[in-house]
Coordinates of C-alpha atoms and ligand atoms in Angstrom, one line a residue:
M1 CA -217.7 -135.4 4.1
S2 CA -214.5 -137.3 4.4
K3 CA -211.9 -136.2 6.9
I4 CA -210.2 -132.9 6.2
N5 CA -206.4 -133.2 5.9
H6 CA -205.3 -129.7 4.8
H7 CA -206.0 -126.8 7.2
L8 CA -205.5 -123.1 7.7
T9 CA -202.0 -122.0 8.8
D10 CA -201.5 -120.2 12.1
A11 CA -200.6 -117.0 10.2
L12 CA -203.9 -117.0 8.3
M13 CA -205.8 -117.7 11.5
M14 CA -204.2 -114.9 13.3
A15 CA -204.7 -112.4 10.5
Y16 CA -208.3 -113.5 10.1
S17 CA -208.9 -113.1 13.9
A18 CA -207.2 -109.7 13.8
G19 CA -209.3 -108.6 10.8
T20 CA -206.3 -107.8 8.6
L21 CA -206.9 -110.1 5.7
P22 CA -208.1 -109.0 2.3
E23 CA -211.9 -109.5 1.8
G24 CA -211.4 -112.3 -0.7
F25 CA -209.1 -114.2 1.8
N26 CA -211.7 -113.7 4.5
L27 CA -214.3 -115.4 2.4
V28 CA -212.1 -118.5 1.8
V29 CA -211.1 -118.7 5.5
A30 CA -214.7 -118.2 6.7
T31 CA -215.9 -120.9 4.3
H32 CA -213.2 -123.4 5.4
I33 CA -214.1 -122.7 9.1
S34 CA -217.7 -123.4 8.5
L35 CA -216.7 -126.8 7.1
C36 CA -214.0 -127.7 9.6
D37 CA -214.5 -128.3 13.3
E38 CA -210.8 -128.4 14.0
C39 CA -210.1 -124.9 12.6
R40 CA -213.2 -123.5 14.1
A41 CA -212.0 -124.6 17.6
R42 CA -208.6 -123.2 17.0
M43 CA -210.0 -119.9 15.8
H44 CA -211.9 -119.6 19.1
E45 CA -208.4 -119.8 20.8
F46 CA -207.0 -117.1 18.5
D47 CA -210.0 -114.9 19.2
A48 CA -209.5 -115.4 23.0
I49 CA -205.8 -114.5 22.8
G50 CA -206.5 -111.5 20.6
G51 CA -209.1 -110.3 23.1
A52 CA -206.7 -110.8 26.1
V53 CA -204.1 -108.7 24.3
V54 CA -206.5 -105.9 23.7
D55 CA -207.6 -106.0 27.4
E56 CA -204.0 -105.7 28.5
E57 CA -203.5 -102.6 26.4
A58 CA -206.4 -100.9 28.3
P59 CA -205.0 -98.1 30.6
V60 CA -205.9 -99.8 33.8
A61 CA -203.6 -100.6 36.7
M62 CA -203.1 -104.4 36.5
G63 CA -203.2 -106.1 39.9
A64 CA -201.3 -109.3 40.6
D65 CA -204.4 -111.3 39.9
S66 CA -205.2 -109.5 36.7
F67 CA -204.0 -112.4 34.5
A68 CA -206.3 -114.8 36.4
A69 CA -209.1 -112.3 35.9
T70 CA -208.4 -112.1 32.2
L71 CA -208.5 -115.9 31.9
E72 CA -211.8 -115.9 33.8
L73 CA -213.2 -113.3 31.4
I74 CA -212.1 -115.5 28.5
A75 CA -213.7 -118.5 30.1
K76 CA -217.0 -116.5 30.5
D77 CA -216.9 -115.3 27.0
D78 CA -218.0 -118.6 25.6
A79 CA -220.5 -117.3 23.1
P80 CA -219.4 -118.9 19.9
K81 CA -218.4 -116.4 17.3
H82 CA -217.8 -118.9 14.6
E83 CA -220.9 -121.1 14.3
A84 CA -221.0 -124.4 12.5
T85 CA -223.1 -124.2 9.4
P86 CA -226.4 -125.8 10.4
K87 CA -227.3 -128.0 7.5
R88 CA -226.0 -127.4 4.0
S89 CA -228.8 -127.3 1.4
G90 CA -226.3 -127.5 -1.5
I91 CA -222.6 -127.7 -1.8
F92 CA -221.9 -124.1 -0.8
P93 CA -221.5 -123.3 2.9
A94 CA -223.4 -120.4 4.3
P95 CA -220.6 -117.7 4.0
L96 CA -220.2 -118.5 0.3
Q97 CA -224.0 -118.7 -0.3
D98 CA -224.2 -115.1 1.1
Y99 CA -221.6 -113.9 -1.5
V100 CA -223.0 -115.8 -4.4
G101 CA -226.6 -115.1 -3.5
G102 CA -227.5 -118.8 -3.7
D103 CA -226.0 -122.2 -4.4
L104 CA -224.3 -123.7 -7.4
S105 CA -227.3 -123.1 -9.7
S106 CA -227.0 -119.3 -9.3
V107 CA -223.4 -119.2 -10.5
K108 CA -222.7 -117.6 -13.9
W109 CA -219.8 -119.5 -15.3
R110 CA -217.4 -118.3 -18.0
K111 CA -215.1 -120.6 -20.0
V112 CA -211.4 -120.1 -19.4
G113 CA -210.1 -122.9 -21.7
G114 CA -209.4 -126.6 -21.4
G115 CA -213.0 -127.2 -20.2
V116 CA -212.3 -125.2 -17.1
R117 CA -214.9 -122.6 -16.1
Q118 CA -214.7 -119.8 -13.6
A119 CA -216.9 -117.2 -11.9
I120 CA -215.3 -114.2 -10.3
L121 CA -216.9 -113.0 -7.1
H122 CA -217.1 -109.4 -6.3
T123 CA -214.9 -108.3 -3.4
D124 CA -212.6 -105.3 -2.8
K125 CA -209.5 -105.1 -5.0
S126 CA -206.9 -106.3 -2.4
A127 CA -207.4 -109.9 -3.5
S128 CA -209.3 -111.6 -6.3
V129 CA -211.6 -114.5 -5.5
R130 CA -213.3 -116.9 -7.9
L131 CA -215.1 -120.2 -8.2
L132 CA -213.4 -122.8 -10.4
H133 CA -215.1 -125.7 -12.1
I134 CA -212.6 -128.2 -13.3
P135 CA -214.1 -131.2 -15.2
A136 CA -213.1 -134.7 -13.9
G137 CA -209.6 -135.5 -15.3
A138 CA -208.9 -131.9 -16.6
A139 CA -206.0 -129.7 -15.5
V140 CA -205.6 -126.1 -14.6
P141 CA -202.6 -124.7 -16.6
D142 CA -199.2 -125.1 -14.9
H143 CA -198.4 -121.9 -12.9
G144 CA -196.4 -120.3 -10.2
H145 CA -197.4 -117.6 -7.7
R146 CA -196.4 -114.0 -7.1
G147 CA -198.2 -113.8 -3.8
T148 CA -200.4 -116.2 -1.8
E149 CA -203.1 -118.4 -3.3
L150 CA -205.8 -120.1 -1.2
T151 CA -207.7 -122.9 -2.8
L152 CA -210.6 -124.5 -1.0
V153 CA -212.2 -127.7 -2.4
L154 CA -216.0 -127.7 -2.4
Q155 CA -216.7 -130.7 -4.4
G156 CA -214.6 -133.6 -5.8
A157 CA -210.8 -133.6 -5.4
F158 CA -207.6 -132.5 -7.2
K159 CA -204.0 -133.5 -7.1
D160 CA -200.9 -131.4 -7.7
E161 CA -197.1 -131.8 -7.2
T162 CA -197.6 -131.5 -3.4
D163 CA -200.5 -133.7 -2.4
R164 CA -204.2 -134.6 -2.9
F165 CA -206.9 -132.1 -1.9
A166 CA -210.4 -133.3 -1.4
T167 CA -213.7 -131.6 -0.3
G168 CA -213.1 -129.3 2.7
D169 CA -209.3 -129.3 2.2
I170 CA -207.5 -125.9 1.7
E171 CA -204.2 -125.5 -0.2
V172 CA -202.1 -122.5 0.8
A173 CA -199.7 -121.8 -2.1
T174 CA -196.9 -119.3 -1.9
Q175 CA -194.2 -117.9 -4.1
D176 CA -192.0 -121.0 -3.9
L177 CA -194.7 -123.3 -5.3
Q178 CA -195.0 -124.1 -9.0
H179 CA -197.9 -126.5 -9.6
Q180 CA -200.5 -128.0 -12.0
P181 CA -203.8 -128.9 -10.2
I182 CA -205.5 -131.9 -11.9
A183 CA -209.1 -132.9 -11.1
E184 CA -209.6 -136.5 -10.1
M185 CA -211.6 -138.8 -12.4
G186 CA -215.1 -139.6 -11.3
E187 CA -216.4 -136.2 -10.3
D188 CA -216.0 -132.6 -11.5
C189 CA -214.0 -130.6 -9.0
I190 CA -215.4 -127.3 -7.7
C191 CA -213.1 -124.9 -5.8
L192 CA -213.1 -121.5 -4.2
A193 CA -209.7 -119.8 -4.9
A194 CA -208.3 -116.4 -3.8
T195 CA -205.1 -114.7 -4.9
D196 CA -203.5 -111.4 -3.8
A197 CA -201.2 -111.2 -6.9
P198 CA -201.4 -112.4 -10.5
L199 CA -200.3 -116.0 -11.2
R200 CA -197.2 -116.8 -13.2
F201 CA -198.1 -119.1 -16.1
S202 CA -195.4 -121.3 -17.7
S203 CA -197.0 -121.4 -21.2
W204 CA -197.8 -118.4 -23.4
V205 CA -201.5 -119.3 -24.1
P206 CA -202.8 -118.6 -20.6
R207 CA -200.4 -115.6 -20.3
I208 CA -202.1 -113.9 -23.3
A209 CA -205.6 -114.7 -21.8
Q210 CA -204.5 -113.6 -18.3
P211 CA -205.7 -109.9 -18.5
F212 CA -209.1 -111.0 -19.8
L213 CA -209.6 -113.7 -17.2
R214 CA -208.1 -111.6 -14.3
I215 CA -206.1 -114.5 -12.9
Ligands
ZN301 ZN1 -209.4 -126.9 9.0
ZN302 ZN1 -201.8 -122.2 -7.8

């Protein structure tokens, strides 16, 4: 895989480490981490900080050397919680294969218009998560966001008003972003996308279809 240029934000890492993200966001974060050495290493640090905070809250008299002792405990606790995915058999990393129950061939796609297909994955209702298949050169309708949208590229690449996102990259879109992702020529683009609020479409055609497509 080419170098990953777009990573998780600190806020997402912290919330993932603390276990406060919606299930759909957890899946996207876990899938990025299994592809990205950099974020996996940073997540170890967030986990260590979180663990130290919990330790400090324990009702134990803290001696002068308790901070050093805590650091020692952190150093000892080097069992990796976030393993690298051993060897990918297809394009889906392990956390995603577990959800889908297989690789690309087991996905049941549904058309959403413009050649774009999606497959909604079943998670709790706090966020909605889907696989998107965008044919090379095709566009997702122009839209804004009412909440947060995480888009992780699993194959190919897309461009929007902000930048280019290739395999392994994650785009974190918030309410101030209006964009139209367009798949690059040459290869169909497959993404894993999660949203915690409905999108805001600029044209009325996707707006009418929105309730049926659950986007
Ligand atoms: Zn990363
Ligand atoms: Zn978006």
